[in-house]
Every structure is written in C-alpha cells, then in structure tokens.
Coordinates of C-alpha atoms in Angstrom, one line a residue:
X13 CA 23.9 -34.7 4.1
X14 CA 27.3 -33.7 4.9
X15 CA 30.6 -34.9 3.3
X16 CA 34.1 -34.9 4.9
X17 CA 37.5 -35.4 4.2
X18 CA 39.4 -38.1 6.6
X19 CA 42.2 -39.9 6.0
X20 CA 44.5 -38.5 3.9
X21 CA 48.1 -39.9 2.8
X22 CA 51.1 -39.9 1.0
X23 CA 51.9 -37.0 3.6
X24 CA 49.5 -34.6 2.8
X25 CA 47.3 -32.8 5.1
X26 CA 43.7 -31.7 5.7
X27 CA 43.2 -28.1 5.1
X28 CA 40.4 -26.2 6.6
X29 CA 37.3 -26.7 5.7
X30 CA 37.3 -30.4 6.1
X31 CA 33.3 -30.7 6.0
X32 CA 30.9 -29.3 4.7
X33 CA 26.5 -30.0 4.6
X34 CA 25.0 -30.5 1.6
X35 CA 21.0 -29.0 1.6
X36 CA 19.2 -30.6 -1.8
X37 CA 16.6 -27.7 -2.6
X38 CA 12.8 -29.5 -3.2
X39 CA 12.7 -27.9 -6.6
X40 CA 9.0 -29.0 -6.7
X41 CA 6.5 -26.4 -5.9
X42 CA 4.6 -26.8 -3.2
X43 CA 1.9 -25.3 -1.0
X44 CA 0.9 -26.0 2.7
X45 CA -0.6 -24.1 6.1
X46 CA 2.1 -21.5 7.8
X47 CA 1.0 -23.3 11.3
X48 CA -0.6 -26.4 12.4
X49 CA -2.2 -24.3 14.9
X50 CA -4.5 -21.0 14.8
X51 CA -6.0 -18.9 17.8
X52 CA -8.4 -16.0 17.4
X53 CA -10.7 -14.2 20.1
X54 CA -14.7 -14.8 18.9
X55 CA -15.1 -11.1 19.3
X56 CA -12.2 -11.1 16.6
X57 CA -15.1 -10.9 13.6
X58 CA -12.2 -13.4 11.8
X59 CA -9.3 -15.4 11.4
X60 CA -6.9 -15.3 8.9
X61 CA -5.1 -18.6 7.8
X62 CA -1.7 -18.0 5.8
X63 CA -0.6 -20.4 3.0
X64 CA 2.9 -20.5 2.2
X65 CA 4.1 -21.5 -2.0
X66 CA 7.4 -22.9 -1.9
X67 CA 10.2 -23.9 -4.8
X68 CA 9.6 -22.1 -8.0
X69 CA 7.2 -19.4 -8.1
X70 CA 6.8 -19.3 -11.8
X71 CA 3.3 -20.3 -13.2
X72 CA -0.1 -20.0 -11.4
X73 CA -0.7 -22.4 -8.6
X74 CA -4.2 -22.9 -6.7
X75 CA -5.6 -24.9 -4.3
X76 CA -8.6 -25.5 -2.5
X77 CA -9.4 -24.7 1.5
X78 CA -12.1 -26.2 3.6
X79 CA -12.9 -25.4 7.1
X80 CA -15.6 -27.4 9.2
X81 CA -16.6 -28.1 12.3
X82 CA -14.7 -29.6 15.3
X83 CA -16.3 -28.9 18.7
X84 CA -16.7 -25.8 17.3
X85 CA -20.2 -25.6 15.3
X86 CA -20.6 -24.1 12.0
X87 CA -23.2 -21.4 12.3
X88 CA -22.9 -20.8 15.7
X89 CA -19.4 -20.5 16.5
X90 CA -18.1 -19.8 13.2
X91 CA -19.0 -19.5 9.2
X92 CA -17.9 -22.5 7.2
X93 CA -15.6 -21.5 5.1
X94 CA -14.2 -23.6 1.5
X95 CA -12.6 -22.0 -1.7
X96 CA -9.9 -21.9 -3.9
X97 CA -6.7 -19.6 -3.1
X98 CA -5.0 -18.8 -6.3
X99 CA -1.1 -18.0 -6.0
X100 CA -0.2 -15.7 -9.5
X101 CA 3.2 -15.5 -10.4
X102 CA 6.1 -15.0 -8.2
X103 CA 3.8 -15.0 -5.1
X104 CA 4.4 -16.9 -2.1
X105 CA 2.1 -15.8 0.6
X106 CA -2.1 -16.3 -0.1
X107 CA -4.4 -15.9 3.2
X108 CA -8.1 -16.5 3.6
X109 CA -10.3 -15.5 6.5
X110 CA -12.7 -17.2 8.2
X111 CA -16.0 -15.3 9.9
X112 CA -15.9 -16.1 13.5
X113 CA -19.5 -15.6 15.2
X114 CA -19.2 -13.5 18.5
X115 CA -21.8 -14.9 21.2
X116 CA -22.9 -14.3 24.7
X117 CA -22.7 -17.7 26.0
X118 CA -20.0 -18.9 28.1
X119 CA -18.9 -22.1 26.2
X120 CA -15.5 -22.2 26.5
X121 CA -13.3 -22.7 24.0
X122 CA -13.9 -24.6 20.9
X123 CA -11.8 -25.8 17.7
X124 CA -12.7 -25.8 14.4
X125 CA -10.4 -27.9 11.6
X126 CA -8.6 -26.3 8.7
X127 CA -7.7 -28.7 5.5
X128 CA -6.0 -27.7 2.1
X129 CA -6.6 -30.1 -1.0
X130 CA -6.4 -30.4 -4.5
X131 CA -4.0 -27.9 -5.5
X132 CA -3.0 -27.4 -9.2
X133 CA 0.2 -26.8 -10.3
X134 CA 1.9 -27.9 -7.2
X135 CA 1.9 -30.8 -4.2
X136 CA 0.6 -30.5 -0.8
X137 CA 3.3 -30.1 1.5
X138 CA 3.4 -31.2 5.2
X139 CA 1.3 -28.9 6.6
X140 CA -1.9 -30.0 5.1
X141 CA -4.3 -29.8 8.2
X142 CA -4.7 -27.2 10.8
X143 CA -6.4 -27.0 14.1
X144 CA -8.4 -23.0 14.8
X145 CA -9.0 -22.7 18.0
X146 CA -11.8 -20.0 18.8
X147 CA -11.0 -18.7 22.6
X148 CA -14.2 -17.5 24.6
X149 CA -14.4 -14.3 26.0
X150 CA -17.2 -14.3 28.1
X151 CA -16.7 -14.3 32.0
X152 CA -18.5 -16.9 34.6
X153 CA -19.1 -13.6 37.4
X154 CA -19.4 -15.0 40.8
X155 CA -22.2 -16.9 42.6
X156 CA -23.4 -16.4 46.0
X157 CA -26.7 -16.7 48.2
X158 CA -29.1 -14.1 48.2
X159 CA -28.6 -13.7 52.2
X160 CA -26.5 -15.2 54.9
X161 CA -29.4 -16.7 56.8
X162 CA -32.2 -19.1 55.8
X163 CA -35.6 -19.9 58.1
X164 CA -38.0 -22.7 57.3
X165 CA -40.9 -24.5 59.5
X166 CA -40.0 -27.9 59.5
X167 CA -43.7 -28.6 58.3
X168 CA -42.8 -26.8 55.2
X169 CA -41.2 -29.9 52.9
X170 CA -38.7 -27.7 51.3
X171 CA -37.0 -24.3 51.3
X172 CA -36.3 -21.8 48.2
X173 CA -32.8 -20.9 48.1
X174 CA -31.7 -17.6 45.9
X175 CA -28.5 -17.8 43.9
X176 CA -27.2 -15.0 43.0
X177 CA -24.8 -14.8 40.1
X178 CA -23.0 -11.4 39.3
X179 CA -20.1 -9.9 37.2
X180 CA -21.1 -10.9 33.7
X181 CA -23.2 -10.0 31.2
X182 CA -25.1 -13.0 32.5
X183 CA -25.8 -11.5 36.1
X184 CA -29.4 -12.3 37.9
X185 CA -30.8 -14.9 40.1
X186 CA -30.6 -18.5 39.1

C-alpha cells in the first residue's frame, strides 16, 4: 500500500519524499512451481521442474509432486512421475526430473500436467499446477506420386496409385 502526506497547514510545507509504498513480507513459508508452463524436446531423455521455497528458510519443508497424463500418455510419451521434494535448511530451490520417452512417431505435440500437494512445514503458494509440454521432433518428409503419368483400361474397375513419402525416418511407399 502506499501512504502520502497531503495537506499540510499551519504554514508548513511538504518536504521530499512525500510518499512512500509499503510491501508487507508473507512471513509464512511457502512453496510453489517456478513456471506454470514447461517445454522439453522428447529426445531431451528429461525435464526438470523447479520448485521455489519462499519466507523463512529455517526448518525442513517437504512436499509432494505428481505428474500424469494430459494428451500426453504415461508410458509412451513420458514416465509418471510422483515423490516428495524435501527443502533442508536455508534452501530455496528443489528440482525433480521427469523421464520423457523419445519415439519415432510423428504425433505432434502433447502435454502432460504437473501438480504439487501436501507440503509439510509450509503452504502451497500460487503456482500449484503446471502444464509440460513435450514438443515432437520428428518430421512429416514430403509426399508425392510414384510417376507423373497413370494408364488404366477402362474395363479394369480401378487403378493402383503409388505414394511416395520421403524425408523422414518414415520414408517408403504408402
């Protein structure tokens, strides 16, 4: 909040400073997600999520970590991941990782949802929930015909087509 002096009398003047902000420190410790966001390559091997302790960093405080599946899939796209992160004395900073599952398949990109909970010795603060996304890193290639001219009897009901897909680890005809 900020206070200010206005109005004075009785011929006296305002001095400089006139104002000033007041900041109340939270002096209860608390613990919550560095970002609401995460990105990580899957050819990373993991991601690393940073919890940040805040007020007094005296005393052990711990709390738990879950991470599940979004449209990402546990197994496939990632390793679900829960624990406890423990903060010892005068620490502020914890991380934890979280296995990420490298594949060949172009699927895009695909989230996964980080949550903290029940931590001992301090609140949750703000940051309780998290969203990792897992970026793909496999490429589409390019698709074309297997030639640029095509004959058929019209007797013959149908006509086999080639498509041709190159420039990726999934190249052949499909």
């Amino acid at each position: 909040f900020r206070v200010e002096l206005a109005n004075v009398r009785g011929g006296a003047t305002l001095g400089s400073p006139a104002a000033a902000t007041i900041t109340i420190l939270d002096d209860e410790p608390a613990v919550q997600l560095e970002r609401a966001s995460l990105s990580v390559l899957e050819s990373a091997g993991a991601a690393v999520v940073t919890v940040l302790r805040s007020g007094p960093l005296t005393g052990t405080v711990t709390v738990g970590y879950a991470v599940a599946s979004g449209t990402a899939i546990a197994g496939r796209d990632f390793t679900a991941t829960s624990g406890v992160l423990t903060f010892p004395p005068n620490v502020s900073r914890g991380t934890f990782r979280v296995p990420i599952l490298d594949n060949t398949r172009l699927d895009g990109d695909r989230t996964a949802q980080v949550t903290l909970a029940s931590p001992i010795g301090a609140q949750l603060g703000p940051l309780r929930a998290a969203t990792l996304t897992i970026r793909d890193d496999e490429q589409g290639g390019t698709f074309r015909l297997d030639r640029t001219t095509y004959t058929v009897r019209e007797s013959a009901g149908t006509l086999p087509v080639t498509i041709l897909r190159a420039g990726s680890h999934l190249a052949g005809a499909i």
